[in-house]
Each structure stands twice: as structure tokens, then as C-alpha cells.
Amino acid sequence: MNENASSPQGPSEILTAILLLPTGLHWHSQHLAGVPILLRNALTLQKIGIKKLVLWRQDPTENEKDPLHDLMQDSRIVLEVEWNHTPELQGINIMVLDSSTLLEKSEVLQAMTASTENHADISSFLYFPESLKQLLASQENNHIKIIPPNDSSRLIHKKDFYAAEERLLKTVGLSNDSLMDRLVTRFISRQLTRLFLRTPVTPNQITFLSLLIGLGSAGCFYQGTYFSGVIGAVLLLVSSWVDCTDGEIARLKFMETPWGARFDIFCDNIVHFFVFFSIGMGLFFSTGNPLYKLYGGLAVYGSLVSFMILSRAIVKNKKAAEQSKISETNLADQVANRDFVYFLLVMAAIGKLELFILITAIGANVFAIYLMYQKWGRAKRY
């Protein structure tokens, strides 16, 4: 699942940022959650709406062909990047930050909008240019926002990187996560994310892996035995855990794309359709009762209609949740909810898959009818 590019500009209208690079620290190219720290900070600033980034080195004579310059050629960078250049500061809003810390989106946005006095404290910066000090001392500088580094986010020692990565992993959830997502799924998916971060695997490849595991689950249900049903339920649970991981990797590595988000949602629903159909067919094979084929078909039909009506809203809500916004309605979240996999595991374990498929067949179609009434009933009123 994926989605990209920079967010709308912040309420403070700051479009230019200066990132100070002190001499003597050689970790700017060290990876943090799969992304070099300097590139990560630049991408974070890009995501909050910064259009121009000035990388201000303490030693301007350093080789411009070094690896740090190569980092800024990354395809994810769309903002304008300048090195060792003193920008024209008159008449524009600008903020100054220290590159020795992990810049987190929420903290930077809060600091951008916070009111500060003109004479900001710069003592916590490892390096602060004399020319900037003189400018701050010589004139009114309401247009210059100094954001002092947060000591808890400082990246100096190896243990600091470990702590920072753990902090990032705790922020990869979505604002519309379900109850079971918060209690169980995210905890497990974060462990998988740790592993995938050490590999070159992409979010879309993880989505495809989740699809394959989900289809394997459907294949097990299709066999119609008790043990194959339990294995199918376990595989579907694993598929949902992996499905969480693709989005976590995309957000941590700044690899979100609109196509990836749609691909993720499409694969999720393909798995659900095949699982519902296979449960019905498996029960028919094991009992000979043709009603179970009908129940499986109805579960697929109701789910498909609901998905077709709400597919755009599902994508929209997922994008809003990634930006920690509250979605307008939770109907789309109900369709995208994966908590049913835990209920399915319980039903498979106690040998009551027939009850699960009956409830799903009725519930999916009642929900689909409600959505159709809401959609076309509202259209007739207007």
C-alpha cells in the first residue's frame, strides 16, 4: 500500500528550511528504518510542505561529489535542494533546524506553528552559522523560525539510532485502526516490519506476498476438512499481519503511491472473496448440502457490492488515516476492517464454519442493501 508526495503547506506558510550539518559527524548516510538519516529528514520536511531545502555545512569546502550529495538525488526528493548557499532571507518565512536529530513530522509541525520570541535559544545546536547569528541579532526576524533540536531525538551514538527506530515503529499505525489492529495485529506486524526493513523488498511486493498467502488460505478452506479449515484460518490471519506490514514499510520508507494504495485494497478484497467462496464450497463438499454454495456466493456478492460502492471512500479514508486525520464516515472502514479473521479462526477451531458463512452471507448483503439505499435514496432526494 502506498501513497506519496508532499502534503499541503503548513499553516505558518513556511516553504523554505535550512538544515544545519555540523562537521565531525559521519552518520548522515547511516540508515534509520531503511532510509539514510539525512534523506529521511529531507523527506520529512518535504512531506510537511517544504519546497526549498538549504543544507548548510559547517565546513563549506567539503567535496561536493561525496555520498551525501548522491543521497539528495533520490527519486523521492521533489523539493529544491541547495548546498552551502546563504539564501535571501528577506520577505520569506524560513525555519532553521539541526540535522543531528531525527525530525518527526508531528513535532516539526507543532514547532512551526508555536509562537516564539525573536531571540530564540540556539545554544543546543551543535553548529550555528555566524551569519545567521548576526542576522538574528541585527533585525526584526519574525519571519525566521528557529527550531532547537530535541535532545531525546539526538542521533550521536549507535544506541540513539536503535531508540529512534523503535520510536518510529510505534508510529506506523493508522488513525482508523480497528480494536484488534491496536491490540494484536500492529504488535505482530511491527515485528515483521523490523525484518523487512533489513531487505530490499518493496511494499508492493509485500502486498503480493499477502495475496499469495491469502489465496493459499482459500485453497485450504476449499478442501472442506476440519484441519484444512483451521490451517486456512491461520494462513488468513498471517496474511492480514503481512498486509499491515506493507503499509508500515511504505510509510517508514516514504514509498507511498496512489497506485500502491489501490493495489493493496484490491488484493485485500480478492482474498476475502476467494475465502468466502471457498468456505462455502468446502462445506458443500463435506456435507453435500447445496445451501452452503449459496451462502458462499451470497457472501461474495454482498462483499463485492459493498466494495464497489465504497472503493473510492476506502482509498480516501486510508490516505486520511495515514495523515492522522479523522475520516468523514466509518462505513468504508467497516468494509476494510480485517477483525473478522480472528472470529473466523475461533469458528474454525470449534468446527463451526457453517455458522461463520451464514452470518457473513446475511451481514454482507444487509450492509450492501443499506449502502445502496443510502446511495440511491440520497440521489433521488436531490
Short mmCIF file of C-alpha atoms in Angstrom, two decimals:
data_model
loop_
_atom_site.label_atom_id
_atom_site.label_comp_id
_atom_site.label_asym_id
_atom_site.label_seq_id
_atom_site.Cartn_x
_atom_site.Cartn_y
_atom_site.Cartn_z
CA MET A 1 0.00 0.00 0.00
CA ASN A 2 1.40 3.30 -0.91
CA GLU A 3 0.81 6.97 -1.40
CA ASN A 4 3.14 9.90 -1.91
CA ALA A 5 4.39 13.39 -2.38
CA SER A 6 4.37 16.38 -0.21
CA SER A 7 1.48 17.47 1.94
CA PRO A 8 -0.13 20.87 1.69
CA GLN A 9 1.89 23.66 3.18
CA GLY A 10 1.60 24.20 6.90
CA PRO A 11 -0.48 26.94 8.48
CA SER A 12 2.64 29.04 9.12
CA GLU A 13 3.29 29.32 5.35
CA ILE A 14 6.94 28.31 5.79
CA LEU A 15 8.18 26.98 2.46
CA THR A 16 11.97 27.18 2.97
CA ALA A 17 14.04 25.29 5.55
CA ILE A 18 17.71 25.42 6.49
CA LEU A 19 19.16 22.16 7.80
CA LEU A 20 22.48 22.69 9.61
CA LEU A 21 25.13 19.97 9.14
CA PRO A 22 27.86 20.09 11.78
CA THR A 23 31.36 18.86 10.92
CA GLY A 24 32.69 15.78 12.68
CA LEU A 25 29.56 13.66 12.48
CA HIS A 26 29.73 10.92 9.87
CA TRP A 27 26.35 9.29 10.32
CA HIS A 28 24.30 11.31 7.83
CA SER A 29 24.34 8.37 5.41
CA GLN A 30 23.61 5.79 8.12
CA HIS A 31 20.26 4.06 7.62
CA LEU A 32 17.41 4.53 10.05
CA ALA A 33 14.37 2.32 9.36
CA GLY A 34 15.65 1.65 5.85
CA VAL A 35 16.40 5.28 4.88
CA PRO A 36 19.65 7.28 5.36
CA ILE A 37 19.06 9.79 8.15
CA LEU A 38 19.84 12.90 6.08
CA LEU A 39 17.49 11.74 3.33
CA ARG A 40 14.85 10.83 5.93
CA ASN A 41 14.95 14.32 7.45
CA ALA A 42 14.73 15.90 3.99
CA LEU A 43 11.75 13.71 3.06
CA THR A 44 10.03 14.55 6.34
CA LEU A 45 10.38 18.27 5.62
CA GLN A 46 9.12 17.67 2.08
CA LYS A 47 6.08 15.86 3.44
CA ILE A 48 5.02 18.79 5.63
CA GLY A 49 5.11 21.16 2.64
CA ILE A 50 8.66 22.50 2.45
CA LYS A 51 9.51 23.44 -1.15
CA LYS A 52 13.16 24.50 -0.77
CA LEU A 53 15.82 22.96 1.47
CA VAL A 54 19.22 24.51 2.14
CA LEU A 55 21.80 22.08 3.52
CA TRP A 56 24.23 24.36 5.34
CA ARG A 57 27.53 22.70 6.17
CA GLN A 58 29.86 23.84 8.89
CA ASP A 59 32.76 23.19 6.51
CA PRO A 60 31.72 24.51 3.06
CA THR A 61 34.93 23.19 1.45
CA GLU A 62 33.87 19.56 1.73
CA ASN A 63 33.76 17.66 -1.54
CA GLU A 64 30.50 18.22 -3.41
CA LYS A 65 30.84 14.78 -5.00
CA ASP A 66 30.62 12.91 -1.71
CA PRO A 67 27.85 10.38 -0.94
CA LEU A 68 25.68 12.97 0.82
CA HIS A 69 25.13 14.76 -2.49
CA ASP A 70 24.15 11.46 -4.05
CA LEU A 71 21.52 10.97 -1.33
CA MET A 72 19.76 14.13 -2.42
CA GLN A 73 19.45 12.75 -5.96
CA ASP A 74 16.98 10.16 -4.68
CA SER A 75 13.86 9.86 -6.85
CA ARG A 76 11.64 10.54 -3.83
CA ILE A 77 13.07 14.06 -3.49
CA VAL A 78 10.93 16.64 -5.31
CA LEU A 79 11.81 19.77 -3.33
CA GLU A 80 14.61 22.13 -4.40
CA VAL A 81 17.90 21.33 -2.64
CA GLU A 82 20.86 23.72 -2.29
CA TRP A 83 24.23 23.13 -0.62
CA ASN A 84 26.31 25.67 1.34
CA HIS A 85 24.37 28.60 -0.02
CA THR A 86 23.20 31.54 2.04
CA PRO A 87 19.63 32.13 0.89
CA GLU A 88 17.97 35.51 0.60
CA LEU A 89 16.02 35.68 3.84
CA GLN A 90 14.24 38.99 3.35
CA GLY A 91 10.49 38.77 2.85
CA ILE A 92 10.12 34.99 3.18
CA ASN A 93 9.25 32.72 6.07
CA ILE A 94 12.02 30.29 6.85
CA MET A 95 12.89 27.80 9.58
CA VAL A 96 16.25 26.57 10.82
CA LEU A 97 16.79 23.03 12.12
CA ASP A 98 19.65 20.83 13.30
CA SER A 99 20.43 17.71 11.26
CA SER A 100 21.83 15.87 14.28
CA THR A 101 18.33 14.87 15.36
CA LEU A 102 15.56 12.75 13.90
CA LEU A 103 12.95 15.17 12.58
CA GLU A 104 9.46 13.85 13.18
CA LYS A 105 6.53 15.26 11.25
CA SER A 106 4.23 15.96 14.20
CA GLU A 107 6.95 17.64 16.26
CA VAL A 108 8.14 19.87 13.42
CA LEU A 109 4.58 20.92 12.56
CA GLN A 110 3.92 21.78 16.19
CA ALA A 111 7.14 23.80 16.40
CA MET A 112 6.32 25.62 13.14
CA THR A 113 3.01 26.88 14.48
CA ALA A 114 4.16 27.61 18.03
CA SER A 115 4.72 31.25 18.97
CA THR A 116 8.32 32.04 19.92
CA GLU A 117 10.22 35.16 20.84
CA ASN A 118 12.56 36.75 18.33
CA HIS A 119 15.68 35.80 20.28
CA ALA A 120 15.42 32.03 20.12
CA ASP A 121 17.76 29.81 22.13
CA ILE A 122 20.44 28.45 19.78
CA SER A 123 22.74 27.00 22.45
CA SER A 124 21.50 23.44 21.88
CA PHE A 125 22.60 23.43 18.22
CA LEU A 126 25.85 21.56 17.59
CA TYR A 127 26.61 24.18 14.93
CA PHE A 128 25.01 27.53 14.17
CA PRO A 129 26.43 29.84 11.45
CA GLU A 130 27.77 33.23 12.50
CA SER A 131 25.94 34.91 9.63
CA LEU A 132 22.63 33.62 10.96
CA LYS A 133 23.52 34.74 14.48
CA GLN A 134 24.26 38.23 13.20
CA LEU A 135 21.04 38.34 11.25
CA LEU A 136 19.04 37.31 14.31
CA ALA A 137 20.75 39.97 16.41
CA SER A 138 20.58 42.81 13.92
CA GLN A 139 17.00 42.98 12.74
CA GLU A 140 13.42 42.03 13.30
CA ASN A 141 13.21 38.34 12.40
CA ASN A 142 9.62 37.24 12.85
CA HIS A 143 9.96 35.53 9.50
CA ILE A 144 12.77 33.26 10.80
CA LYS A 145 11.64 30.32 12.90
CA ILE A 146 14.41 28.70 14.95
CA ILE A 147 13.50 25.12 15.93
CA PRO A 148 16.01 23.94 18.55
CA PRO A 149 16.97 20.25 18.44
CA ASN A 150 15.19 17.89 20.77
CA ASP A 151 17.77 16.15 22.96
CA SER A 152 15.63 13.00 23.15
CA SER A 153 15.82 12.74 19.33
CA ARG A 154 19.57 13.40 19.10
CA LEU A 155 21.48 10.91 16.94
CA ILE A 156 25.07 10.66 18.12
CA HIS A 157 25.67 7.09 19.27
CA LYS A 158 24.58 3.72 17.91
CA LYS A 159 22.08 3.30 20.73
CA ASP A 160 20.43 6.55 19.67
CA PHE A 161 19.64 5.07 16.26
CA TYR A 162 18.16 1.96 17.84
CA ALA A 163 15.94 4.05 20.14
CA ALA A 164 14.88 6.27 17.24
CA GLU A 165 13.91 3.29 15.09
CA GLU A 166 11.85 1.82 17.93
CA ARG A 167 10.09 5.17 18.29
CA LEU A 168 9.34 5.26 14.57
CA LEU A 169 7.96 1.71 14.61
CA LYS A 170 5.45 2.74 17.26
CA THR A 171 4.06 5.46 15.00
CA VAL A 172 3.31 3.35 11.91
CA GLY A 173 -0.32 2.63 12.79
CA LEU A 174 -3.28 4.43 11.21
CA SER A 175 -5.76 6.71 12.93
CA ASN A 176 -8.65 4.45 11.82
CA ASP A 177 -7.11 1.19 13.07
CA SER A 178 -9.68 -1.22 14.48
CA LEU A 179 -9.70 -2.58 18.03
CA MET A 180 -7.91 -5.81 17.13
CA ASP A 181 -5.44 -3.89 14.97
CA ARG A 182 -4.43 -1.86 18.02
CA LEU A 183 -4.42 -4.76 20.47
CA VAL A 184 -2.85 -7.55 18.40
CA THR A 185 -2.27 -7.02 14.68
CA ARG A 186 0.02 -3.98 14.84
CA PHE A 187 2.17 -5.57 17.54
CA ILE A 188 2.84 -8.60 15.35
CA SER A 189 3.13 -6.67 12.08
CA ARG A 190 5.80 -4.41 13.62
CA GLN A 191 7.95 -7.48 14.28
CA LEU A 192 7.63 -8.43 10.59
CA THR A 193 8.37 -4.85 9.60
CA ARG A 194 11.67 -5.00 11.51
CA LEU A 195 12.67 -7.95 9.34
CA PHE A 196 11.52 -6.46 6.03
CA LEU A 197 13.36 -3.19 6.76
CA ARG A 198 16.64 -5.14 6.51
CA THR A 199 15.77 -6.29 2.99
CA PRO A 200 15.29 -4.52 -0.38
CA VAL A 201 11.71 -5.83 -0.63
CA THR A 202 9.17 -3.17 -1.66
CA PRO A 203 5.71 -2.51 -0.18
CA ASN A 204 4.00 -3.76 -3.35
CA GLN A 205 5.98 -7.00 -3.19
CA ILE A 206 4.82 -7.44 0.41
CA THR A 207 1.23 -6.81 -0.74
CA PHE A 208 1.65 -9.55 -3.37
CA LEU A 209 3.06 -11.90 -0.71
CA SER A 210 -0.02 -11.20 1.43
CA LEU A 211 -2.20 -12.00 -1.60
CA LEU A 212 -0.46 -15.34 -2.16
CA ILE A 213 -0.81 -16.35 1.50
CA GLY A 214 -4.47 -15.34 1.40
CA LEU A 215 -5.11 -17.41 -1.73
CA GLY A 216 -3.35 -20.33 -0.02
CA SER A 217 -5.80 -19.87 2.84
CA ALA A 218 -8.72 -20.05 0.40
CA GLY A 219 -7.27 -23.24 -1.06
CA CYS A 220 -7.25 -24.83 2.38
CA PHE A 221 -10.88 -23.87 3.07
CA TYR A 222 -11.86 -25.34 -0.29
CA GLN A 223 -10.80 -28.82 0.84
CA GLY A 224 -13.61 -28.85 3.38
CA THR A 225 -11.96 -30.77 6.24
CA TYR A 226 -11.64 -29.64 9.84
CA PHE A 227 -7.86 -29.48 9.81
CA SER A 228 -7.69 -27.73 6.44
CA GLY A 229 -10.18 -25.19 7.78
CA VAL A 230 -8.02 -24.47 10.82
CA ILE A 231 -4.90 -24.16 8.63
CA GLY A 232 -6.82 -21.88 6.28
CA ALA A 233 -7.87 -19.63 9.17
CA VAL A 234 -4.29 -19.45 10.45
CA LEU A 235 -2.99 -18.59 6.97
CA LEU A 236 -5.61 -15.86 6.59
CA LEU A 237 -4.51 -14.42 9.92
CA VAL A 238 -0.87 -14.43 8.76
CA SER A 239 -1.98 -12.78 5.50
CA SER A 240 -3.64 -9.97 7.46
CA TRP A 241 -0.48 -9.44 9.52
CA VAL A 242 1.63 -9.23 6.37
CA ASP A 243 -1.00 -6.94 4.85
CA CYS A 244 -0.38 -4.49 7.71
CA THR A 245 3.34 -4.63 7.08
CA ASP A 246 3.24 -3.31 3.51
CA GLY A 247 1.77 0.00 4.65
CA GLU A 248 4.19 0.28 7.55
CA ILE A 249 7.15 -0.21 5.22
CA ALA A 250 5.71 2.30 2.75
CA ARG A 251 5.30 4.98 5.43
CA LEU A 252 8.69 4.33 7.04
CA LYS A 253 10.50 4.38 3.68
CA PHE A 254 8.45 7.21 2.12
CA MET A 255 7.34 4.85 -0.65
CA GLU A 256 3.60 5.59 -0.60
CA THR A 257 1.92 5.89 -4.01
CA PRO A 258 -1.76 6.15 -5.01
CA TRP A 259 -1.38 3.05 -7.20
CA GLY A 260 0.07 1.09 -4.29
CA ALA A 261 -2.86 2.04 -2.05
CA ARG A 262 -5.35 0.83 -4.67
CA PHE A 263 -3.34 -2.35 -5.27
CA ASP A 264 -3.38 -3.10 -1.55
CA ILE A 265 -7.14 -2.64 -1.25
CA PHE A 266 -7.77 -4.68 -4.43
CA CYS A 267 -5.65 -7.58 -3.13
CA ASP A 268 -7.38 -7.50 0.27
CA ASN A 269 -10.79 -7.88 -1.31
CA ILE A 270 -9.68 -10.55 -3.78
CA VAL A 271 -8.54 -12.63 -0.80
CA HIS A 272 -11.82 -12.08 1.05
CA PHE A 273 -13.91 -13.03 -1.99
CA PHE A 274 -11.94 -16.24 -2.57
CA VAL A 275 -12.03 -17.17 1.13
CA PHE A 276 -15.83 -16.72 1.40
CA PHE A 277 -16.40 -18.68 -1.81
CA SER A 278 -14.03 -21.46 -0.71
CA ILE A 279 -15.61 -21.80 2.74
CA GLY A 280 -19.00 -22.30 1.10
CA MET A 281 -17.64 -24.83 -1.38
CA GLY A 282 -15.67 -26.69 1.31
CA LEU A 283 -18.78 -27.04 3.46
CA PHE A 284 -20.72 -28.29 0.43
CA PHE A 285 -18.07 -30.93 -0.27
CA SER A 286 -18.02 -32.10 3.35
CA THR A 287 -21.81 -32.15 3.93
CA GLY A 288 -23.38 -32.37 0.47
CA ASN A 289 -25.75 -29.53 1.40
CA PRO A 290 -26.07 -27.16 -1.62
CA LEU A 291 -27.18 -24.31 0.66
CA TYR A 292 -23.55 -23.73 1.59
CA LYS A 293 -22.71 -22.94 -2.03
CA LEU A 294 -25.49 -20.36 -1.93
CA TYR A 295 -24.19 -18.90 1.35
CA GLY A 296 -20.67 -18.63 -0.06
CA GLY A 297 -21.96 -16.97 -3.22
CA LEU A 298 -24.10 -14.52 -1.25
CA ALA A 299 -21.15 -13.61 1.00
CA VAL A 300 -19.06 -12.86 -2.09
CA TYR A 301 -21.89 -10.91 -3.76
CA GLY A 302 -22.63 -8.73 -0.73
CA SER A 303 -18.97 -8.02 -0.15
CA LEU A 304 -18.41 -7.19 -3.83
CA VAL A 305 -21.35 -4.77 -3.98
CA SER A 306 -20.20 -3.03 -0.79
CA PHE A 307 -16.67 -2.75 -2.12
CA MET A 308 -17.83 -1.32 -5.47
CA ILE A 309 -19.92 1.35 -3.73
CA LEU A 310 -17.26 2.32 -1.20
CA SER A 311 -13.99 1.67 -3.07
CA ARG A 312 -13.23 5.38 -3.55
CA ALA A 313 -14.09 6.15 0.05
CA ILE A 314 -11.86 3.32 1.27
CA VAL A 315 -8.86 4.78 -0.59
CA LYS A 316 -9.72 8.30 0.62
CA ASN A 317 -10.07 7.19 4.24
CA LYS A 318 -6.80 5.28 4.10
CA LYS A 319 -4.98 8.36 2.83
CA ALA A 320 -6.60 10.47 5.56
CA ALA A 321 -5.67 7.90 8.23
CA GLU A 322 -2.03 7.92 7.06
CA GLN A 323 -2.04 11.68 7.71
CA SER A 324 -3.63 11.13 11.17
CA LYS A 325 -6.89 12.73 10.04
CA ILE A 326 -10.33 11.52 11.06
CA SER A 327 -12.36 10.21 8.14
CA GLU A 328 -15.81 11.64 7.36
CA THR A 329 -17.58 8.30 7.73
CA ASN A 330 -16.67 4.91 9.14
CA LEU A 331 -18.67 2.90 6.58
CA ALA A 332 -15.63 2.45 4.37
CA ASP A 333 -13.63 1.45 7.41
CA GLN A 334 -16.17 -1.28 8.14
CA VAL A 335 -15.67 -2.79 4.67
CA ALA A 336 -11.86 -2.60 5.06
CA ASN A 337 -11.98 -3.98 8.61
CA ARG A 338 -10.00 -7.24 8.98
CA ASP A 339 -11.03 -8.09 12.54
CA PHE A 340 -13.30 -10.84 11.21
CA VAL A 341 -10.20 -13.04 10.69
CA TYR A 342 -9.96 -13.55 14.47
CA PHE A 343 -13.62 -14.56 14.65
CA LEU A 344 -13.07 -16.90 11.69
CA LEU A 345 -10.15 -18.56 13.49
CA VAL A 346 -12.35 -19.23 16.53
CA MET A 347 -15.17 -20.63 14.35
CA ALA A 348 -12.72 -22.89 12.50
CA ALA A 349 -11.18 -24.12 15.77
CA ILE A 350 -14.58 -25.13 17.21
CA GLY A 351 -15.75 -26.60 13.89
CA LYS A 352 -18.47 -24.00 13.23
CA LEU A 353 -17.54 -22.64 9.82
CA GLU A 354 -21.16 -23.11 8.74
CA LEU A 355 -22.18 -20.52 11.31
CA PHE A 356 -19.50 -18.11 10.08
CA ILE A 357 -20.53 -18.33 6.42
CA LEU A 358 -24.24 -17.93 7.30
CA ILE A 359 -23.56 -14.81 9.38
CA THR A 360 -21.29 -13.43 6.67
CA ALA A 361 -23.82 -14.08 3.89
CA ILE A 362 -26.60 -12.30 5.79
CA GLY A 363 -24.45 -9.49 7.17
CA ALA A 364 -22.69 -8.67 3.87
CA ASN A 365 -25.97 -8.39 1.97
CA VAL A 366 -27.81 -6.42 4.65
CA PHE A 367 -24.89 -3.98 4.65
CA ALA A 368 -24.88 -3.85 0.82
CA ILE A 369 -28.63 -3.12 0.75
CA TYR A 370 -28.15 -0.36 3.30
CA LEU A 371 -25.38 1.19 1.19
CA MET A 372 -27.50 1.01 -1.97
CA TYR A 373 -30.43 2.63 -0.18
CA GLN A 374 -28.20 5.36 1.20
CA LYS A 375 -26.56 5.99 -2.18
CA TRP A 376 -29.58 5.99 -4.48
CA GLY A 377 -32.10 7.18 -1.89
CA ARG A 378 -29.98 10.28 -1.31
CA ALA A 379 -29.64 10.79 -5.08
CA LYS A 380 -33.43 10.77 -5.51
CA ARG A 381 -33.89 13.32 -2.73
CA TYR A 382 -31.62 15.73 -4.58
#
